[in-house]
Amino acid sequence: MANKATSNYRIIVLISGNGTNLQALINDAPKSGFTIDLVISNKADAYGLKRAKKHQIPCKILESQLFNSQEDFDHALTVILDEKNPQLIVLAGFMRILGKKFVRHFHGRIVNIHPSLLPKYPGINTYQRALDAEDRTHGATVHFVTEELDGGPIIAQQSVEISPYETTETLAEKTLKIEHALYPEVVNLFASGRLKMTDGKVMLDKEIVSPKKGRFD
Ligand code: GRF
């Protein structure tokens, strides 16, 4: 199905790989209140680019390895984003750390989805770390992006149970499944004007969000 062109809440999605979260957003957009204006990948071979093209969503490739420095890459990305001026920049499996200047420039407009119940397990290998620690639950977090890696204000979380026979593969599968419901739901809340960051706090309908117990309850 083509991207809905009538919605005026415009997002740009940044990817590096498979793009299953991007696909979830693409699937949700026609019945929701947002439009994916552009997909940017820092990898030319990211499968997510194929997903976007299939739905006639414009794509740009900004190969991070072709830039001499983090500053140069961030600057090139800033120019593209400023030109398009999206309401929200949605990181969906974007495997590149963004510099402080970049993050400050887009303060309150960048969100990320992370495969753990933050603040537990920022960074990579979250499934293995949860299994090594013999955790009983794992999950996913949507958060604002700030200068601290995976450390910005938490918008929403959802957990999954870890079974005694869990492997990193089965845990990844379970976690991705909840991500695919959670991320479009959060973007929709932004699109409807219900969600924002005020003074470093996440506000939903003018109440401070406490994601600890589940999605938004
Ligand atoms: C997801 O697990 C997400 O939480 C993390 O990177 C993975 C991206 O998967 N940030 P995909 O590219 O959306 O399939």
PDB file of N, CA and C in Angstrom, residues 2-69:
ATOM      1  N   ALA A   2       0.494   2.247  -0.743  1.00  0.00           N
ATOM      2  CA  ALA A   2       1.329   3.449  -0.824  1.00  0.00           C
ATOM      3  C   ALA A   2       1.271   4.254   0.472  1.00  0.00           C
ATOM      4  N   ASN A   3       2.305   5.020   0.693  1.00  0.00           N
ATOM      5  CA  ASN A   3       2.359   5.884   1.866  1.00  0.00           C
ATOM      6  C   ASN A   3       1.252   6.938   1.760  1.00  0.00           C
ATOM      7  N   LYS A   4       0.536   7.164   2.864  1.00  0.00           N
ATOM      8  CA  LYS A   4      -0.556   8.132   2.823  1.00  0.00           C
ATOM      9  C   LYS A   4       0.005   9.552   2.716  1.00  0.00           C
ATOM     10  N   ALA A   5      -0.443  10.256   1.715  1.00  0.00           N
ATOM     11  CA  ALA A   5       0.147  11.574   1.459  1.00  0.00           C
ATOM     12  C   ALA A   5      -0.643  12.696   2.102  1.00  0.00           C
ATOM     13  N   THR A   6      -1.793  12.357   2.666  1.00  0.00           N
ATOM     14  CA  THR A   6      -2.661  13.415   3.164  1.00  0.00           C
ATOM     15  C   THR A   6      -2.358  13.828   4.602  1.00  0.00           C
ATOM     16  N   SER A   7      -1.704  12.932   5.357  1.00  0.00           N
ATOM     17  CA  SER A   7      -1.427  13.261   6.739  1.00  0.00           C
ATOM     18  C   SER A   7      -0.342  14.324   6.801  1.00  0.00           C
ATOM     19  N   ASN A   8      -0.501  15.306   7.709  1.00  0.00           N
ATOM     20  CA  ASN A   8       0.489  16.381   7.701  1.00  0.00           C
ATOM     21  C   ASN A   8       1.516  16.273   8.821  1.00  0.00           C
ATOM     22  N   TYR A   9       1.508  15.187   9.582  1.00  0.00           N
ATOM     23  CA  TYR A   9       2.576  14.982  10.561  1.00  0.00           C
ATOM     24  C   TYR A   9       3.659  14.164   9.861  1.00  0.00           C
ATOM     25  N   ARG A  10       4.774  14.813   9.629  1.00  0.00           N
ATOM     26  CA  ARG A  10       5.785  14.201   8.778  1.00  0.00           C
ATOM     27  C   ARG A  10       6.971  13.683   9.584  1.00  0.00           C
ATOM     28  N   ILE A  11       7.319  12.424   9.328  1.00  0.00           N
ATOM     29  CA  ILE A  11       8.466  11.846  10.021  1.00  0.00           C
ATOM     30  C   ILE A  11       9.522  11.424   8.996  1.00  0.00           C
ATOM     31  N   ILE A  12      10.757  11.358   9.477  1.00  0.00           N
ATOM     32  CA  ILE A  12      11.833  10.775   8.674  1.00  0.00           C
ATOM     33  C   ILE A  12      12.402   9.616   9.473  1.00  0.00           C
ATOM     34  N   VAL A  13      12.582   8.477   8.815  1.00  0.00           N
ATOM     35  CA  VAL A  13      13.045   7.275   9.504  1.00  0.00           C
ATOM     36  C   VAL A  13      14.493   6.986   9.098  1.00  0.00           C
ATOM     37  N   LEU A  14      15.333   6.763  10.103  1.00  0.00           N
ATOM     38  CA  LEU A  14      16.753   6.448   9.862  1.00  0.00           C
ATOM     39  C   LEU A  14      16.995   4.969  10.149  1.00  0.00           C
ATOM     40  N   ILE A  15      17.619   4.294   9.200  1.00  0.00           N
ATOM     41  CA  ILE A  15      17.842   2.849   9.339  1.00  0.00           C
ATOM     42  C   ILE A  15      19.294   2.498   8.989  1.00  0.00           C
ATOM     43  N   SER A  16      19.654   1.244   9.323  1.00  0.00           N
ATOM     44  CA  SER A  16      20.956   0.715   8.892  1.00  0.00           C
ATOM     45  C   SER A  16      20.830  -0.692   8.345  1.00  0.00           C
ATOM     46  N   GLY A  17      19.696  -1.351   8.581  1.00  0.00           N
ATOM     47  CA  GLY A  17      19.654  -2.773   8.246  1.00  0.00           C
ATOM     48  C   GLY A  17      18.322  -3.259   7.746  1.00  0.00           C
ATOM     49  N   ASN A  18      17.847  -4.324   8.400  1.00  0.00           N
ATOM     50  CA  ASN A  18      16.677  -5.054   7.911  1.00  0.00           C
ATOM     51  C   ASN A  18      15.420  -4.194   7.784  1.00  0.00           C
ATOM     52  N   GLY A  19      15.203  -3.317   8.744  1.00  0.00           N
ATOM     53  CA  GLY A  19      14.078  -2.390   8.620  1.00  0.00           C
ATOM     54  C   GLY A  19      12.719  -2.985   8.950  1.00  0.00           C
ATOM     55  N   THR A  20      12.670  -3.941   9.880  1.00  0.00           N
ATOM     56  CA  THR A  20      11.348  -4.480  10.231  1.00  0.00           C
ATOM     57  C   THR A  20      10.528  -3.445  11.006  1.00  0.00           C
ATOM     58  N   ASN A  21      11.191  -2.619  11.794  1.00  0.00           N
ATOM     59  CA  ASN A  21      10.444  -1.540  12.469  1.00  0.00           C
ATOM     60  C   ASN A  21       9.953  -0.511  11.464  1.00  0.00           C
ATOM     61  N   LEU A  22      10.789  -0.210  10.478  1.00  0.00           N
ATOM     62  CA  LEU A  22      10.343   0.673   9.399  1.00  0.00           C
ATOM     63  C   LEU A  22       9.095   0.075   8.741  1.00  0.00           C
ATOM     64  N   GLN A  23       9.128  -1.234   8.485  1.00  0.00           N
ATOM     65  CA  GLN A  23       7.979  -1.886   7.851  1.00  0.00           C
ATOM     66  C   GLN A  23       6.716  -1.731   8.713  1.00  0.00           C
ATOM     67  N   ALA A  24       6.895  -1.875  10.025  1.00  0.00           N
ATOM     68  CA  ALA A  24       5.734  -1.716  10.926  1.00  0.00           C
ATOM     69  C   ALA A  24       5.173  -0.300  10.814  1.00  0.00           C
ATOM     70  N   LEU A  25       6.052   0.676  10.696  1.00  0.00           N
ATOM     71  CA  LEU A  25       5.598   2.071  10.557  1.00  0.00           C
ATOM     72  C   LEU A  25       4.928   2.279   9.197  1.00  0.00           C
ATOM     73  N   ILE A  26       5.514   1.694   8.157  1.00  0.00           N
ATOM     74  CA  ILE A  26       4.911   1.800   6.808  1.00  0.00           C
ATOM     75  C   ILE A  26       3.502   1.208   6.837  1.00  0.00           C
ATOM     76  N   ASN A  27       3.378   0.042   7.472  1.00  0.00           N
ATOM     77  CA  ASN A  27       2.075  -0.629   7.506  1.00  0.00           C
ATOM     78  C   ASN A  27       1.043   0.198   8.270  1.00  0.00           C
ATOM     79  N   ASP A  28       1.510   0.900   9.273  1.00  0.00           N
ATOM     80  CA  ASP A  28       0.589   1.641  10.132  1.00  0.00           C
ATOM     81  C   ASP A  28       0.208   3.007   9.549  1.00  0.00           C
ATOM     82  N   ALA A  29       1.130   3.607   8.808  1.00  0.00           N
ATOM     83  CA  ALA A  29       0.949   4.993   8.357  1.00  0.00           C
ATOM     84  C   ALA A  29      -0.378   5.272   7.635  1.00  0.00           C
ATOM     85  N   PRO A  30      -0.813   4.384   6.711  1.00  0.00           N
ATOM     86  CA  PRO A  30      -2.048   4.727   5.979  1.00  0.00           C
ATOM     87  C   PRO A  30      -3.257   4.880   6.872  1.00  0.00           C
ATOM     88  N   LYS A  31      -3.308   4.112   7.961  1.00  0.00           N
ATOM     89  CA  LYS A  31      -4.503   4.215   8.824  1.00  0.00           C
ATOM     90  C   LYS A  31      -4.252   5.142  10.010  1.00  0.00           C
ATOM     91  N   SER A  32      -3.062   5.776  10.020  1.00  0.00           N
ATOM     92  CA  SER A  32      -2.688   6.594  11.162  1.00  0.00           C
ATOM     93  C   SER A  32      -2.517   8.051  10.763  1.00  0.00           C
ATOM     94  N   GLY A  33      -1.978   8.797  11.712  1.00  0.00           N
ATOM     95  CA  GLY A  33      -1.889  10.232  11.467  1.00  0.00           C
ATOM     96  C   GLY A  33      -0.513  10.722  11.084  1.00  0.00           C
ATOM     97  N   PHE A  34       0.309   9.883  10.466  1.00  0.00           N
ATOM     98  CA  PHE A  34       1.627  10.366  10.076  1.00  0.00           C
ATOM     99  C   PHE A  34       2.011   9.884   8.673  1.00  0.00           C
ATOM    100  N   THR A  35       2.961  10.613   8.096  1.00  0.00           N
ATOM    101  CA  THR A  35       3.485  10.269   6.774  1.00  0.00           C
ATOM    102  C   THR A  35       4.991  10.108   6.864  1.00  0.00           C
ATOM    103  N   ILE A  36       5.501   9.063   6.248  1.00  0.00           N
ATOM    104  CA  ILE A  36       6.958   8.893   6.197  1.00  0.00           C
ATOM    105  C   ILE A  36       7.453   9.647   4.957  1.00  0.00           C
ATOM    106  N   ASP A  37       8.102  10.775   5.220  1.00  0.00           N
ATOM    107  CA  ASP A  37       8.556  11.658   4.151  1.00  0.00           C
ATOM    108  C   ASP A  37       9.780  11.120   3.441  1.00  0.00           C
ATOM    109  N   LEU A  38      10.641  10.485   4.237  1.00  0.00           N
ATOM    110  CA  LEU A  38      11.949  10.082   3.708  1.00  0.00           C
ATOM    111  C   LEU A  38      12.520   8.986   4.606  1.00  0.00           C
ATOM    112  N   VAL A  39      13.255   8.067   3.974  1.00  0.00           N
ATOM    113  CA  VAL A  39      14.027   7.071   4.736  1.00  0.00           C
ATOM    114  C   VAL A  39      15.493   7.325   4.423  1.00  0.00           C
ATOM    115  N   ILE A  40      16.302   7.417   5.468  1.00  0.00           N
ATOM    116  CA  ILE A  40      17.739   7.625   5.272  1.00  0.00           C
ATOM    117  C   ILE A  40      18.466   6.418   5.855  1.00  0.00           C
ATOM    118  N   SER A  41      19.383   5.865   5.053  1.00  0.00           N
ATOM    119  CA  SER A  41      20.187   4.748   5.538  1.00  0.00           C
ATOM    120  C   SER A  41      21.661   5.120   5.493  1.00  0.00           C
ATOM    121  N   ASN A  42      22.405   4.690   6.503  1.00  0.00           N
ATOM    122  CA  ASN A  42      23.861   4.917   6.448  1.00  0.00           C
ATOM    123  C   ASN A  42      24.579   3.707   5.863  1.00  0.00           C
ATOM    124  N   LYS A  43      23.782   2.747   5.347  1.00  0.00           N
ATOM    125  CA  LYS A  43      24.348   1.566   4.675  1.00  0.00           C
ATOM    126  C   LYS A  43      23.638   1.410   3.333  1.00  0.00           C
ATOM    127  N   ALA A  44      24.441   1.293   2.279  1.00  0.00           N
ATOM    128  CA  ALA A  44      23.848   1.201   0.938  1.00  0.00           C
ATOM    129  C   ALA A  44      23.072  -0.105   0.748  1.00  0.00           C
ATOM    130  N   ASP A  45      23.478  -1.155   1.484  1.00  0.00           N
ATOM    131  CA  ASP A  45      22.834  -2.458   1.273  1.00  0.00           C
ATOM    132  C   ASP A  45      21.749  -2.773   2.311  1.00  0.00           C
ATOM    133  N   ALA A  46      21.301  -1.763   3.033  1.00  0.00           N
ATOM    134  CA  ALA A  46      20.268  -2.012   4.054  1.00  0.00           C
ATOM    135  C   ALA A  46      18.985  -2.521   3.388  1.00  0.00           C
ATOM    136  N   TYR A  47      18.477  -3.633   3.867  1.00  0.00           N
ATOM    137  CA  TYR A  47      17.275  -4.209   3.255  1.00  0.00           C
ATOM    138  C   TYR A  47      16.067  -3.279   3.417  1.00  0.00           C
ATOM    139  N   GLY A  48      16.102  -2.479   4.470  1.00  0.00           N
ATOM    140  CA  GLY A  48      15.005  -1.533   4.697  1.00  0.00           C
ATOM    141  C   GLY A  48      14.789  -0.590   3.515  1.00  0.00           C
ATOM    142  N   LEU A  49      15.829  -0.309   2.745  1.00  0.00           N
ATOM    143  CA  LEU A  49      15.681   0.569   1.574  1.00  0.00           C
ATOM    144  C   LEU A  49      14.730  -0.058   0.552  1.00  0.00           C
ATOM    145  N   LYS A  50      14.834  -1.380   0.422  1.00  0.00           N
ATOM    146  CA  LYS A  50      13.933  -2.087  -0.510  1.00  0.00           C
ATOM    147  C   LYS A  50      12.489  -1.975  -0.022  1.00  0.00           C
ATOM    148  N   ARG A  51      12.323  -2.078   1.284  1.00  0.00           N
ATOM    149  CA  ARG A  51      10.963  -1.972   1.846  1.00  0.00           C
ATOM    150  C   ARG A  51      10.382  -0.594   1.527  1.00  0.00           C
ATOM    151  N   ALA A  52      11.204   0.445   1.718  1.00  0.00           N
ATOM    152  CA  ALA A  52      10.723   1.807   1.478  1.00  0.00           C
ATOM    153  C   ALA A  52      10.382   2.011   0.002  1.00  0.00           C
ATOM    154  N   LYS A  53      11.276   1.553  -0.867  1.00  0.00           N
ATOM    155  CA  LYS A  53      11.070   1.763  -2.310  1.00  0.00           C
ATOM    156  C   LYS A  53       9.801   1.067  -2.785  1.00  0.00           C
ATOM    157  N   LYS A  54       9.552  -0.108  -2.230  1.00  0.00           N
ATOM    158  CA  LYS A  54       8.345  -0.845  -2.597  1.00  0.00           C
ATOM    159  C   LYS A  54       7.077  -0.028  -2.314  1.00  0.00           C
ATOM    160  N   HIS A  55       7.182   0.867  -1.356  1.00  0.00           N
ATOM    161  CA  HIS A  55       6.027   1.693  -0.976  1.00  0.00           C
ATOM    162  C   HIS A  55       6.175   3.140  -1.465  1.00  0.00           C
ATOM    163  N   GLN A  56       7.040   3.306  -2.440  1.00  0.00           N
ATOM    164  CA  GLN A  56       7.260   4.630  -3.075  1.00  0.00           C
ATOM    165  C   GLN A  56       7.647   5.712  -2.069  1.00  0.00           C
ATOM    166  N   ILE A  57       8.382   5.335  -1.046  1.00  0.00           N
ATOM    167  CA  ILE A  57       8.862   6.328  -0.085  1.00  0.00           C
ATOM    168  C   ILE A  57      10.264   6.759  -0.531  1.00  0.00           C
ATOM    169  N   PRO A  58      10.510   8.065  -0.654  1.00  0.00           N
ATOM    170  CA  PRO A  58      11.835   8.526  -1.071  1.00  0.00           C
ATOM    171  C   PRO A  58      12.921   8.047  -0.093  1.00  0.00           C
ATOM    172  N   CYS A  59      14.079   7.714  -0.654  1.00  0.00           N
ATOM    173  CA  CYS A  59      15.192   7.207   0.168  1.00  0.00           C
ATOM    174  C   CYS A  59      16.457   7.987  -0.137  1.00  0.00           C
ATOM    175  N   LYS A  60      17.296   8.094   0.871  1.00  0.00           N
ATOM    176  CA  LYS A  60      18.630   8.669   0.677  1.00  0.00           C
ATOM    177  C   LYS A  60      19.629   7.755   1.358  1.00  0.00           C
ATOM    178  N   ILE A  61      20.767   7.578   0.705  1.00  0.00           N
ATOM    179  CA  ILE A  61      21.840   6.798   1.327  1.00  0.00           C
ATOM    180  C   ILE A  61      22.957   7.761   1.696  1.00  0.00           C
ATOM    181  N   LEU A  62      23.358   7.685   2.948  1.00  0.00           N
ATOM    182  CA  LEU A  62      24.454   8.533   3.417  1.00  0.00           C
ATOM    183  C   LEU A  62      25.453   7.578   4.050  1.00  0.00           C
ATOM    184  N   GLU A  63      26.325   7.047   3.218  1.00  0.00           N
ATOM    185  CA  GLU A  63      27.239   5.983   3.685  1.00  0.00           C
ATOM    186  C   GLU A  63      28.218   6.524   4.714  1.00  0.00           C
ATOM    187  N   SER A  64      28.038   6.129   5.950  1.00  0.00           N
ATOM    188  CA  SER A  64      28.875   6.716   6.997  1.00  0.00           C
ATOM    189  C   SER A  64      30.348   6.424   6.784  1.00  0.00           C
ATOM    190  N   GLN A  65      30.648   5.279   6.173  1.00  0.00           N
ATOM    191  CA  GLN A  65      32.070   4.935   6.001  1.00  0.00           C
ATOM    192  C   GLN A  65      32.793   5.824   4.979  1.00  0.00           C
ATOM    193  N   LEU A  66      32.020   6.588   4.208  1.00  0.00           N
ATOM    194  CA  LEU A  66      32.654   7.473   3.224  1.00  0.00           C
ATOM    195  C   LEU A  66      33.003   8.843   3.809  1.00  0.00           C
ATOM    196  N   PHE A  67      32.615   9.053   5.043  1.00  0.00           N
ATOM    197  CA  PHE A  67      32.910  10.352   5.681  1.00  0.00           C
ATOM    198  C   PHE A  67      34.174  10.247   6.532  1.00  0.00           C
ATOM    199  N   ASN A  68      34.928  11.336   6.543  1.00  0.00           N
ATOM    200  CA  ASN A  68      36.201  11.329   7.270  1.00  0.00           C
ATOM    201  C   ASN A  68      36.027  11.376   8.775  1.00  0.00           C
ATOM    202  N   SER A  69      34.935  11.978   9.200  1.00  0.00           N
ATOM    203  CA  SER A  69      34.765  12.129  10.644  1.00  0.00           C
ATOM    204  C   SER A  69      33.291  12.077  11.003  1.00  0.00           C
TER     205      SER A  69
END
